[in-house]
Coordinates of C-alpha atoms and ligand atoms in Angstrom, one line a residue:
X2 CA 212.7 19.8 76.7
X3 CA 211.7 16.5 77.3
X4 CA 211.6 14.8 74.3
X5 CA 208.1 14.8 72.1
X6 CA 206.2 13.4 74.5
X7 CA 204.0 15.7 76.9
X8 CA 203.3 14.6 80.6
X9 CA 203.2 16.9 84.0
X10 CA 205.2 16.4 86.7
X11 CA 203.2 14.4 89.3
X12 CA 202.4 16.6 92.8
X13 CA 202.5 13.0 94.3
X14 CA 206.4 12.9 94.5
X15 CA 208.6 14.8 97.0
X16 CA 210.4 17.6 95.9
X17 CA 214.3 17.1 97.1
X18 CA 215.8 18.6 99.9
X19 CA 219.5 18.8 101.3
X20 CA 218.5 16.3 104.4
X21 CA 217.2 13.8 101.9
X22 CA 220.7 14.1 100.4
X23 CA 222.1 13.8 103.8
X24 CA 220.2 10.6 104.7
X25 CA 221.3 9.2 101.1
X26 CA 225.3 9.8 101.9
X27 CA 224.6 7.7 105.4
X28 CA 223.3 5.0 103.1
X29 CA 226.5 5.5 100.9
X30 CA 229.6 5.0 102.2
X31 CA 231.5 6.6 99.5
X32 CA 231.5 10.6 98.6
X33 CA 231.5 9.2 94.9
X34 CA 228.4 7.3 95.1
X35 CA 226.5 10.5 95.4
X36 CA 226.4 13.2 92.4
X37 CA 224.0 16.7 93.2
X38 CA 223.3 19.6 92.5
X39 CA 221.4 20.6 95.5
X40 CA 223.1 22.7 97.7
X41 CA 224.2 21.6 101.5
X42 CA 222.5 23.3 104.6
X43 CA 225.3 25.5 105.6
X44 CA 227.5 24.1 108.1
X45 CA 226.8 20.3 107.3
X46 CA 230.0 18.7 105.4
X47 CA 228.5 15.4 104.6
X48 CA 228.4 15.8 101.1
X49 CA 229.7 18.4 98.7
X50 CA 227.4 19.8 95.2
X51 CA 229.0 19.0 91.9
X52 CA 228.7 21.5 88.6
X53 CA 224.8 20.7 87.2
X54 CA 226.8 19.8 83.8
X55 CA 228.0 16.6 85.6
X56 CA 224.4 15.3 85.6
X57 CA 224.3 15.7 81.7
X58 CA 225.5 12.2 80.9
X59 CA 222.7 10.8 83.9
X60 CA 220.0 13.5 82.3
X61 CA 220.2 12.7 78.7
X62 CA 220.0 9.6 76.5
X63 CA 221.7 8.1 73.9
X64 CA 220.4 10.3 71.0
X65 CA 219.9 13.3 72.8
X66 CA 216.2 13.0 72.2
X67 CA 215.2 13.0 75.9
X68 CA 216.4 15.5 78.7
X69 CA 215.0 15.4 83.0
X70 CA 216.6 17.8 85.0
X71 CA 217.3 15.3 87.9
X72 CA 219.5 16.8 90.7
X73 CA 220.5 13.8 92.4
X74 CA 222.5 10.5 91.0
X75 CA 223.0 7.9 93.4
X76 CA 225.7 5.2 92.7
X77 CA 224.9 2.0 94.6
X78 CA 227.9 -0.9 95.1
X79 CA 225.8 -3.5 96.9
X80 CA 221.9 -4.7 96.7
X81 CA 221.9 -3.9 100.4
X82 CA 222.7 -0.2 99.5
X83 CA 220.1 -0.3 96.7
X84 CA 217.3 -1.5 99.2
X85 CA 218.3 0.7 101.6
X86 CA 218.0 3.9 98.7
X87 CA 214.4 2.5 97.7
X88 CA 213.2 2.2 101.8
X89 CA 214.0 5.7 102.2
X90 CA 212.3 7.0 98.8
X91 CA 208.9 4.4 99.3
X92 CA 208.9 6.1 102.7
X93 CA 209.3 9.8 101.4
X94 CA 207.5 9.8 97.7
X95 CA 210.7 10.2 96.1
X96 CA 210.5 9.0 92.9
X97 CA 213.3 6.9 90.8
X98 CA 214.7 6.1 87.4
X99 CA 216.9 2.9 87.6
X100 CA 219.7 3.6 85.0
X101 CA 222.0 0.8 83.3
X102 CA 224.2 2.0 80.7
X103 CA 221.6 4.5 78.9
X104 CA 221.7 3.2 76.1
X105 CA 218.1 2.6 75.5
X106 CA 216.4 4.3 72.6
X107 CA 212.7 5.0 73.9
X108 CA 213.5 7.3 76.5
X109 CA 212.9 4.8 79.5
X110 CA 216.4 5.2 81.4
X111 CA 216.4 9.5 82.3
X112 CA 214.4 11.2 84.4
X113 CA 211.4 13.2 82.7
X114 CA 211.7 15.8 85.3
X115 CA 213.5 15.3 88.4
X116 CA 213.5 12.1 89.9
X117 CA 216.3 10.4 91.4
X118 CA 218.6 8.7 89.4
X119 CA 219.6 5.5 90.6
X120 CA 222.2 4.5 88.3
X121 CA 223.4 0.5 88.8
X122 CA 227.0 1.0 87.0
X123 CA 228.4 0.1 90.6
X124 CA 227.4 -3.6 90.7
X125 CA 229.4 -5.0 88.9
X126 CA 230.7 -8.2 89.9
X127 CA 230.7 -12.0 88.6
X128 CA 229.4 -14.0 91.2
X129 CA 230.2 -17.4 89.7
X130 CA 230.1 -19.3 86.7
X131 CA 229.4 -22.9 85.9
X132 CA 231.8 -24.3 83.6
X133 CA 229.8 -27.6 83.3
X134 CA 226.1 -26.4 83.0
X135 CA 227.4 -22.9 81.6
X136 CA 225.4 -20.8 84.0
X137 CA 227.0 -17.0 84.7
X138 CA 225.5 -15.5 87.7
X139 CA 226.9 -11.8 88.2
X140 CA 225.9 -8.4 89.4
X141 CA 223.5 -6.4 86.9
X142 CA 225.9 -3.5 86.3
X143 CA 227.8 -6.0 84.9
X144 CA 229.0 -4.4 81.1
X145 CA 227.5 -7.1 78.6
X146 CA 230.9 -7.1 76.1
X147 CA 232.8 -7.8 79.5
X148 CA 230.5 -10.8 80.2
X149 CA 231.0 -12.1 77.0
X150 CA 235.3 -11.8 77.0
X151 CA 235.3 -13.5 80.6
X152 CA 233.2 -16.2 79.6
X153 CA 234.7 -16.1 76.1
X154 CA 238.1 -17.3 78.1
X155 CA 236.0 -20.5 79.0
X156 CA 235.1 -21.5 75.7
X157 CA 231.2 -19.9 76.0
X158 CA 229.7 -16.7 74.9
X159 CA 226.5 -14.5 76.4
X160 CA 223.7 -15.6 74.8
X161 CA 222.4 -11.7 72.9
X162 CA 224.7 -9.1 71.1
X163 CA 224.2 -5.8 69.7
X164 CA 225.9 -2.7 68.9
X165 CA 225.7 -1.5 72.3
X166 CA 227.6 -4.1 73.6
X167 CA 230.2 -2.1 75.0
X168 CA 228.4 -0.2 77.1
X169 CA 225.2 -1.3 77.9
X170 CA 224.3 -3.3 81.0
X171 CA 222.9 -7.0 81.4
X172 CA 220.6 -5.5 84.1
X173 CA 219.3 -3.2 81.6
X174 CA 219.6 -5.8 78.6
X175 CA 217.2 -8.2 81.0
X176 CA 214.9 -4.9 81.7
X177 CA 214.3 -3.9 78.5
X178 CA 214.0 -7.5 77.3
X179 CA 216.8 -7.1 74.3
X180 CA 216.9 -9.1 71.3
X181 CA 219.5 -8.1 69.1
X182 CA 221.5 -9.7 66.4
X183 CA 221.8 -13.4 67.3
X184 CA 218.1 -13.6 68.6
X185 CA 217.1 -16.1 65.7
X186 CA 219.7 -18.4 67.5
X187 CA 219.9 -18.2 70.6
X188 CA 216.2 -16.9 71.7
X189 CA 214.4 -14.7 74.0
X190 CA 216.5 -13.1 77.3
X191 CA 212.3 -15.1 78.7
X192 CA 214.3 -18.1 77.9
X193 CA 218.1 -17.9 79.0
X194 CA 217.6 -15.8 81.9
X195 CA 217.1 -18.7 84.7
X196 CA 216.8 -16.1 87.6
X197 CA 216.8 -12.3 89.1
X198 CA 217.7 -11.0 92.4
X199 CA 215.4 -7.8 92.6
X200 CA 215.0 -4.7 94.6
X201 CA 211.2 -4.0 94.9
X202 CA 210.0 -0.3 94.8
X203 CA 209.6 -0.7 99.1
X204 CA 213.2 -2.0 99.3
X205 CA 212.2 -5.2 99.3
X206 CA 214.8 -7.6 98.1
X207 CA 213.3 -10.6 96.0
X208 CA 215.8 -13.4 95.5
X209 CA 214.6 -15.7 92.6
X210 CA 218.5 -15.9 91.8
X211 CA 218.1 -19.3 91.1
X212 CA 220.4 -21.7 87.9
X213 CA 217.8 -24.3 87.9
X214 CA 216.5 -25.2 84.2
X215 CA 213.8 -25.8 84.9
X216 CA 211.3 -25.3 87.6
X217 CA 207.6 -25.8 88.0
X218 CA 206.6 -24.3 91.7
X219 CA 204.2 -21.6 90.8
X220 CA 204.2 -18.4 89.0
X221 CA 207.6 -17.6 87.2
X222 CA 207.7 -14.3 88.8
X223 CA 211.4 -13.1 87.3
X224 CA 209.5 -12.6 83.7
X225 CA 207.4 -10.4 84.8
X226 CA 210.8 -8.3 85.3
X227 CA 212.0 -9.0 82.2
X228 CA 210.7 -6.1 79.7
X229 CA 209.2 -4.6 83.0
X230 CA 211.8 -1.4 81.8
X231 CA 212.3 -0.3 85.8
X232 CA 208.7 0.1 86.5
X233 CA 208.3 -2.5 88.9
X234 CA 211.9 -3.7 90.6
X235 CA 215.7 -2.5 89.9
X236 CA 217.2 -5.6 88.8
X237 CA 220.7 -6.2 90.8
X238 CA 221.3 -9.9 90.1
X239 CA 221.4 -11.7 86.9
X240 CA 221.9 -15.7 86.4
X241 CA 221.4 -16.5 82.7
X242 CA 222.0 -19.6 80.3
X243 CA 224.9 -18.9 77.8
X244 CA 225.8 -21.3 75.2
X245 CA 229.7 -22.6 74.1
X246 CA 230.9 -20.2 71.8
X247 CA 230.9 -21.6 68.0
X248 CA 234.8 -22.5 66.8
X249 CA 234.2 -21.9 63.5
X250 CA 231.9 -18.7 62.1
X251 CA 231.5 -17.3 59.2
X252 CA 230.0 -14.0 57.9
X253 CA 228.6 -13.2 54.2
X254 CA 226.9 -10.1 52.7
X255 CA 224.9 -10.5 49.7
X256 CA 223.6 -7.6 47.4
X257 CA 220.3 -8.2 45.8
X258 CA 217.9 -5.9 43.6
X259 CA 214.1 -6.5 45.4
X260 CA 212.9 -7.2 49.1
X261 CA 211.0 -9.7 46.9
X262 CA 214.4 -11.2 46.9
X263 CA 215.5 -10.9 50.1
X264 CA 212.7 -13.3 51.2
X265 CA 213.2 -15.7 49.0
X266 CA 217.2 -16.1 50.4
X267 CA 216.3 -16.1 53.9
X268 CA 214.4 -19.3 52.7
X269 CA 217.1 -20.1 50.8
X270 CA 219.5 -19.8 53.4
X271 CA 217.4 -22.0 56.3
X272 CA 217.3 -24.1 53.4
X273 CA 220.8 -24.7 53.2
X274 CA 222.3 -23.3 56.0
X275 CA 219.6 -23.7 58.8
X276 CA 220.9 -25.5 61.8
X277 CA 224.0 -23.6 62.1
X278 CA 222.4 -20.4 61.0
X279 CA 222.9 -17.3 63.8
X280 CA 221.8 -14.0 62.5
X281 CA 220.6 -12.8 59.3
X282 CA 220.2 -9.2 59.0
X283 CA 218.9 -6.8 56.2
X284 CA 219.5 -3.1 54.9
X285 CA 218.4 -1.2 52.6
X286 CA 220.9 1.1 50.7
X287 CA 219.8 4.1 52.4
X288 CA 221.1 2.9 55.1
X289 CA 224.3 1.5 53.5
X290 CA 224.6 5.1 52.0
X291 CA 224.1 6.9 55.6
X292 CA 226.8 4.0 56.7
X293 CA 229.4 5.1 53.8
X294 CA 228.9 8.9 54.2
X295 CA 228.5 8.9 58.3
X296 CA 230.4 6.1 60.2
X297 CA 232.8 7.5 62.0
X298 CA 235.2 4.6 61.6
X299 CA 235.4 4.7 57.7
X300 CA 233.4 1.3 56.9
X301 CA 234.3 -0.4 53.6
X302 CA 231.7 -0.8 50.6
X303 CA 233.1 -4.4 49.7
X304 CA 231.1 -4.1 46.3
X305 CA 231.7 -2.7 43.4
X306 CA 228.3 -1.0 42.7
X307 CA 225.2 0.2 44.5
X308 CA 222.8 -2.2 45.7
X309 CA 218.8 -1.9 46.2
X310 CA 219.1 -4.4 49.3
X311 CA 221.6 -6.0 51.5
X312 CA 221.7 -9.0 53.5
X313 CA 224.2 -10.2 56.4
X314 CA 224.3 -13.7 57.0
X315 CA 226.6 -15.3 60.1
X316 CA 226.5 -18.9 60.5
X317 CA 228.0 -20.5 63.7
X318 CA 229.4 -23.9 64.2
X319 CA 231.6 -26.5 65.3
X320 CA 233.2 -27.8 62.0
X321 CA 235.2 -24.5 59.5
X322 CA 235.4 -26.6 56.6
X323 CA 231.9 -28.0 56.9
X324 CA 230.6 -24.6 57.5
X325 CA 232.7 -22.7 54.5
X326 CA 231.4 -25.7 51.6
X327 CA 227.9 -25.3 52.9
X328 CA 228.0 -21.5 52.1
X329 CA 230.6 -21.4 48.9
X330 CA 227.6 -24.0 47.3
X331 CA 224.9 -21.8 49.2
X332 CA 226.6 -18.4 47.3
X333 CA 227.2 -20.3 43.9
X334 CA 223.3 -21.4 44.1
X335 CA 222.0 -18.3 44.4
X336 CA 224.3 -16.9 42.1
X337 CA 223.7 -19.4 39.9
X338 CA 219.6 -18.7 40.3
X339 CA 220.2 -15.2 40.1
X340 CA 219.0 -14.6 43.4
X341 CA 221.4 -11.9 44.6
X342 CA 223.4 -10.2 42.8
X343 CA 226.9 -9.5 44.3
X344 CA 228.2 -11.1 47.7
X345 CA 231.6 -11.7 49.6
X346 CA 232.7 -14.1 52.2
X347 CA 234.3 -12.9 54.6
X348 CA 238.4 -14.7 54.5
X349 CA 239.8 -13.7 57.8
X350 CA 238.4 -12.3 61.2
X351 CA 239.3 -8.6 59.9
X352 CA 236.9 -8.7 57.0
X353 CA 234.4 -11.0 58.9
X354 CA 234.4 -7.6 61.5
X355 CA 234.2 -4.8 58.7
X356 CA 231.2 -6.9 57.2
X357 CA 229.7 -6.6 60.4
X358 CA 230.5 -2.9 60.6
X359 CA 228.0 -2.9 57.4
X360 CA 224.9 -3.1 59.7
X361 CA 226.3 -2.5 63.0
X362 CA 227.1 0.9 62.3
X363 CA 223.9 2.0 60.7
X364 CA 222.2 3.5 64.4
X365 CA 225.7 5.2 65.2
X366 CA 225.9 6.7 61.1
X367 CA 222.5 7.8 61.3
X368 CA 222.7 9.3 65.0
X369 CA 225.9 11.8 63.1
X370 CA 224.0 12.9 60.2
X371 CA 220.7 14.3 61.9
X372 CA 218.7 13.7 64.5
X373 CA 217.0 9.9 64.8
X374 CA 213.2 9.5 64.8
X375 CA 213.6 6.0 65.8
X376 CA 211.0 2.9 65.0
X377 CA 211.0 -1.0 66.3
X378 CA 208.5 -2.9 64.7
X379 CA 207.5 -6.2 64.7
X380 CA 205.4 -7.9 61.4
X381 CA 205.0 -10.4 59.0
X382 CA 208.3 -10.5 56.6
X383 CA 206.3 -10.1 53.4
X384 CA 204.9 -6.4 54.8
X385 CA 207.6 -4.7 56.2
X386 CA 209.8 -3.0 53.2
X387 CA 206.1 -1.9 52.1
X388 CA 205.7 0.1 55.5
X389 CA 209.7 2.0 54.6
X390 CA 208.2 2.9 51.0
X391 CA 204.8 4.4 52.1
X392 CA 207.1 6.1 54.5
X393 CA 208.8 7.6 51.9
X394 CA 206.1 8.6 50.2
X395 CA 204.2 10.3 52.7
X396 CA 207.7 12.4 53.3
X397 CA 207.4 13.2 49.4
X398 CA 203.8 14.4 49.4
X399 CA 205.1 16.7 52.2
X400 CA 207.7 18.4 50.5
X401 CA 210.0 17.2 52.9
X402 CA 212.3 14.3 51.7
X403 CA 215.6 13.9 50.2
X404 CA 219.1 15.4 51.0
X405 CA 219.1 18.4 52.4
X406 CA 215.6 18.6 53.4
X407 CA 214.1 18.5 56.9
X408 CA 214.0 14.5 56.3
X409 CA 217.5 13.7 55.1
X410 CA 217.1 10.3 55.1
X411 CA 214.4 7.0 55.5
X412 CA 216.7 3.9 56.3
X413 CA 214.8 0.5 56.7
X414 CA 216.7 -2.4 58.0
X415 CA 216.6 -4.5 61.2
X416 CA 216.6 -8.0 62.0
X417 CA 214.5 -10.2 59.3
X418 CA 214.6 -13.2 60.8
X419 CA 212.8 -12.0 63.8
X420 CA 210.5 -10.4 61.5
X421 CA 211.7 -7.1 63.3
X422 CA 212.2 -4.2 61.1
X423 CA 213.7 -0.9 62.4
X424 CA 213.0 2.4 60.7
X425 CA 215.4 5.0 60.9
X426 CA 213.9 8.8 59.6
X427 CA 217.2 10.8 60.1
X428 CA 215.6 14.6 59.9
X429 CA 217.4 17.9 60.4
X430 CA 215.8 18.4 64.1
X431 CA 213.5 16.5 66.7
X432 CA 210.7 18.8 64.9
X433 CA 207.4 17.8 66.3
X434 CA 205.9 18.8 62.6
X435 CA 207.9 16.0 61.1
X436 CA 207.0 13.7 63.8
X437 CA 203.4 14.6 63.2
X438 CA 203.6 13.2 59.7
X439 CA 204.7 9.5 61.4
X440 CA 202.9 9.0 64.1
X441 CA 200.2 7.8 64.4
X442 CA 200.1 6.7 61.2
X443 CA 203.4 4.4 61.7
X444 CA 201.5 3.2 65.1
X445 CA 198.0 2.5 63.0
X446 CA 200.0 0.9 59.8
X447 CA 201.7 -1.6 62.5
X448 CA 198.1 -2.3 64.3
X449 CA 196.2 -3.2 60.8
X450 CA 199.0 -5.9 60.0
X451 CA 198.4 -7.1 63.7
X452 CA 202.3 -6.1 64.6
X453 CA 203.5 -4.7 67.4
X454 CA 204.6 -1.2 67.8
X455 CA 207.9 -2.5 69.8
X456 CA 209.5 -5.8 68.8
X457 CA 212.8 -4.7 71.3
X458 CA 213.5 -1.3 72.0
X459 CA 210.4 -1.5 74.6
X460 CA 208.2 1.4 75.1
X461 CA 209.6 4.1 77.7
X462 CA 208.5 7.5 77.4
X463 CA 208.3 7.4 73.9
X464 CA 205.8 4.7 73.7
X465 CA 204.3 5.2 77.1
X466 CA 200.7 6.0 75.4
X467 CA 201.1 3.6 72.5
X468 CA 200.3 0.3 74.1
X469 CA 196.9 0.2 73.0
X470 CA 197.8 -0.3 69.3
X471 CA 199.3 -3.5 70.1
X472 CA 198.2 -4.8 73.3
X473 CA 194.2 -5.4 74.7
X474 CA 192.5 -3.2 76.9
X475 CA 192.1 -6.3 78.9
X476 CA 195.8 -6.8 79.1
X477 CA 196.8 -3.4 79.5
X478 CA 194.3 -3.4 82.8
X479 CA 196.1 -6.5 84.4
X480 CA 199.7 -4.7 83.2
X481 CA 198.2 -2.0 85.0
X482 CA 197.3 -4.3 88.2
X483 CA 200.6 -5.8 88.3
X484 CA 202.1 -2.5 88.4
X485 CA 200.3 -1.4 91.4
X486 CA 200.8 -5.0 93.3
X487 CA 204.8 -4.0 92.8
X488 CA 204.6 -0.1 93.3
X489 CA 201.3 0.9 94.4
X490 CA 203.0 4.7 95.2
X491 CA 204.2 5.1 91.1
X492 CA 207.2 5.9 92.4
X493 CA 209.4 3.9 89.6
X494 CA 209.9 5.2 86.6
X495 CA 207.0 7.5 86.2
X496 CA 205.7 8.6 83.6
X497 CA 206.5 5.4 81.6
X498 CA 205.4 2.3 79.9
X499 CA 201.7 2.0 80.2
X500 CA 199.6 5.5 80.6
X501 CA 196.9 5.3 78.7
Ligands
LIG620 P1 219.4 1.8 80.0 O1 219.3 2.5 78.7 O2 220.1 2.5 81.1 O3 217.9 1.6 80.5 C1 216.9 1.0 79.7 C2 215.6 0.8 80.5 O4 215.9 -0.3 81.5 C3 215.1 1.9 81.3 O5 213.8 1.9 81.4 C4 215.7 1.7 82.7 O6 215.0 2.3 83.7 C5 215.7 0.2 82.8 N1 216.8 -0.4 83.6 C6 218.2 -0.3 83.3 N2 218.9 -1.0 84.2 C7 218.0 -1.5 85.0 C8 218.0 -2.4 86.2 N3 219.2 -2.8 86.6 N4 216.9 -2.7 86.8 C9 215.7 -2.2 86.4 N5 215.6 -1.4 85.3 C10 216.7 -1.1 84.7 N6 218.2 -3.1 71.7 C11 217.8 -4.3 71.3 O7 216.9 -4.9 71.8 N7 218.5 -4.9 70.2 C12 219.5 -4.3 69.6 O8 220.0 -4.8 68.6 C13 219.9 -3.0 70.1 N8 221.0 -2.4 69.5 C14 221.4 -1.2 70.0 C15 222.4 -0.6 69.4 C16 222.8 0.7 69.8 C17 224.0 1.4 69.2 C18 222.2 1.3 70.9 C19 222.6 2.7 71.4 C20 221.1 0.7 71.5 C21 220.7 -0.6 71.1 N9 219.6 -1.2 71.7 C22 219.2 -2.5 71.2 C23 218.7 -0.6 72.7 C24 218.8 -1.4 74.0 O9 217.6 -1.2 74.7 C25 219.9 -1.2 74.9 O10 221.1 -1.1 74.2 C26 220.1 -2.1 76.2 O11 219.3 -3.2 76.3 C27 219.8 -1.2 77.3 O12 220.7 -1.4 78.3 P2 221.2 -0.3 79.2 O13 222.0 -0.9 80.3 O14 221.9 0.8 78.4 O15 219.8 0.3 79.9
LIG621 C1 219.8 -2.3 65.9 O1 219.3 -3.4 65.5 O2 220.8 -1.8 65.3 C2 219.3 -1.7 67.1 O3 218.1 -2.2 67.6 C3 219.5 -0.3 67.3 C4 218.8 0.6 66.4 O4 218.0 0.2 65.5 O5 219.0 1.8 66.5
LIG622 ZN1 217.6 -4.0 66.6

């Protein structure tokens, strides 16, 4: 049961034993720091086994897509614990899964069979912030939403959000390379993030930890760990860039009748709206469907019909009354033009959140009505509601689409201004006869637009033999070079990333 995906345990990697335990609790000053399964040798009272079902939340992800059978979680506090944990494991072949808040959606942050967990939850401290320069350095277990509230206090705000906010970790946001829903303003986590402090796969700790702006000695080596997804360092220290937080924003959802039409108001809306523009999202009303039928927090259809398409637009800025006239003539111009055909302005911060709730609620709505196949695509704007349609279609010549069936539901939205379209096929079960009619035809539809087959999610296990659609045998050798420069013993993450 691990997923889809089909790999063999590597014979290179030390099966666990009770004394490795043992020498992991003199590394760990706390009895909570260490979760196992594996029994003690009788007589020794340095640690005591927990029931296996307190591994489940360490063992399986998010969607419930991907399951290891790891028997050990280790809970560091401090980096020096961390490099101590990875000394011991580079010297025994013990191999590691760093783990942030598991909320990634590729099956990158559990074990595929039973390597150590090494979960980062423990760090999870603000080292300092710069009020002037808005720098935040802070540990990597740091919780992103609680970033954003302390900061928040000092008029600034982290520089990515998304719906897992609440429980994801900027350690894991800065591995995985996140985008999320203010990416159009605010960038790439390659731009804000100014330095790492990393724990190399020997326990080496690498300090590039540094708030300078900008720097021009050598090779940036901290990108390299962003994206990286655990395979080459555990990320323990984050300093990152935020920006003041916007006094005045404002949130609209438009409903319009073509994706024709939802290009031509994102130009509309750059147009009119584009220097304080900060997200502008799309859905399609499969998706707003799933979201009315399966949110668990009942989520309010602010219109009074069904709508082919639907766009979220936020705008940020400094100035409410300059911000609210740009987008009353920006609504009453498209309405005007007959661009969209319904929308609503969100009048206080209670409707401005359950407009939000519109999109940010689609991955949690579709998670309760079946199980997720889950795609992240990058492309040109123009193809990608032609990619949800074929998708469709193909489901239809299969017998297998609509309510009820073993494809409930095909839900294209995602993040238009980034050109980053997420397809959601909600199906009755993880049914590898279903998945056989997406991939690879989703991979090889993606390739022959030259897109890539992750814009954010990254590539984990899911991905881990899907590279080559988007990336260059060249590259993928030098990925693969870099890797072995960092960890030539594979022993982080396995399994992942790049296997081809
Ligand atoms: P985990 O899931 O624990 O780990 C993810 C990967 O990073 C794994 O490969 C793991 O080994 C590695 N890792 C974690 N921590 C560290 C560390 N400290 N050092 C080294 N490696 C580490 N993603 C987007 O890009 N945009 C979105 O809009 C978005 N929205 C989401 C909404 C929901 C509801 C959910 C559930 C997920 C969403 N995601 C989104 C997925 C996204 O990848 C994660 O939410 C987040 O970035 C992962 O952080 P995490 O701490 O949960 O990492
Ligand atoms: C999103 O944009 O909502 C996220 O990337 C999560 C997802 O698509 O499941
Ligand atoms: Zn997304």
């Amino acid at each position: 049961r691990r997923g889809l995906a089909t790999v063999a345990r590597s014979d290179a990697f030390a099966n666990l034993t009770s004394a490795d335990v043992e020498a992991f609790a003199k590394i760990l000053p706390s009895p909570s720091q260490i979760l196992t399964t594996i029994a003690p040798e009788s007589g020794s009272a340095s640690y005591q086994p927990v029931d296996p079902s307190e591994l489940d939340t360490f063992n399986n992800d998010w969607m419930n897509k991907y399951h290891g059978r790891s028997q050990l979680v280790l809970k560091p506090k401090t980096t020096s614990e961390v490099s101590e944990i990875m000394k011991y494991c580079h010297a025994k072949n013990i191999a590691v899964v760093p783990q942030g808040g598991n909320t990634g959606l590729v099956g990158g942050g559990v074990p595929v069979f039973d390597e150590v967990v090494v979960q980062l939850g423990g760090l999870n401290k603000i080292r300092s912030f710069d009020e002037v320069a808005g720098t935040l350095v802070c540990d990597a277990g740091c919780i992103l939403e609680s970033l954003d509230n302390h900061i928040g206090e000092k008029g600034y705000m982290m520089p990515l959000d998304l719906g897992a906010k609440g429980s994801c970790h900027i350690g894991g946001n800065v591995a995985t390379n996140a985008g999320g829903l203010r990416f159009l303003r605010y960038g790439s986590l390659h731009g804000t993030v100014l330095g790492l402090e990393v724990v190399l796969p020997d326990g080496t700790v690498m300090d590039t930890l540094s708030t300078l702006r900008k720097d021009n000695t050598g090779f940036d080596l901290k990108q390299l760990f962003i994206g990286s997804e655990g395979t080459i360092g555990l990320i323990t220290g984050v300093a990152i860039a935020t920006p003041r937080r916007p006094s005045a924003v404002n949130v609209a959802v438009f409903a319009l009748d073509s994706y024709d039409a939802v290009q031509t108001v994102f130009g509309q809306v750059k147009k009119h709206c584009g220097e304080i523009l900060s997200a502008f999202e799309f859905f399609d009303q499969t998706s707003f469907d799933v979201v009315q039928k399966h949110a668990t927090a009942g989520v309010r259809d602010p219109f009074e019909a069904r709508h082919p398409f639907y766009v979220l637009i936020e705008t940020s800025g400094s100035n409410k009354d300059h911000d609210d006239e740009k987008l009353q003539l920006l609504l009453e111009h498209l309405m005007e033009e007959g661009m969209i055909q319904d929308g609503v302005l969100a009048q206080d911060e209670t409707q401005l959140q359950g407009l939000w709730a519109l999109r940010e609620s689609i991955p949690e709505a579709a998670g309760k009505m079946g199980k997720v196949f889950k795609y992240d695509l990058s492309m040109p704007i123009d193809k990608m509601y032609a990619l949800v349609q074929d998708m469709r279609t193909r489901f239809d010549e299969h017998g297998v689409h609509g309510e009820g069936n073993d494809v409930g539901a095909v839900c294209g939205y995602g993040h238009i201004g980034d050109g980053n379209l997420h397809i959601n096929i909600v199906a009755k079960s993880y049914d590898p006869k279903i998945e056989s009619i997406i991939e690879p035809y989703i991979y090889e539809w993606t390739s022959n637009v030259k897109g890539s087959v992750s814009a954010e999610h990254g590539l984990g296990l899911m991905k881990a033999t899907k590279i080559g659609y988007t990336k260059t045998p060249e590259s993928i050798e030098y990925m693969k070079k870099i890797k072995n420069v960092f960890d030539p013993k594979g022993i982080l993450n396995p399994y992942k990333y790049i296997q081809v």
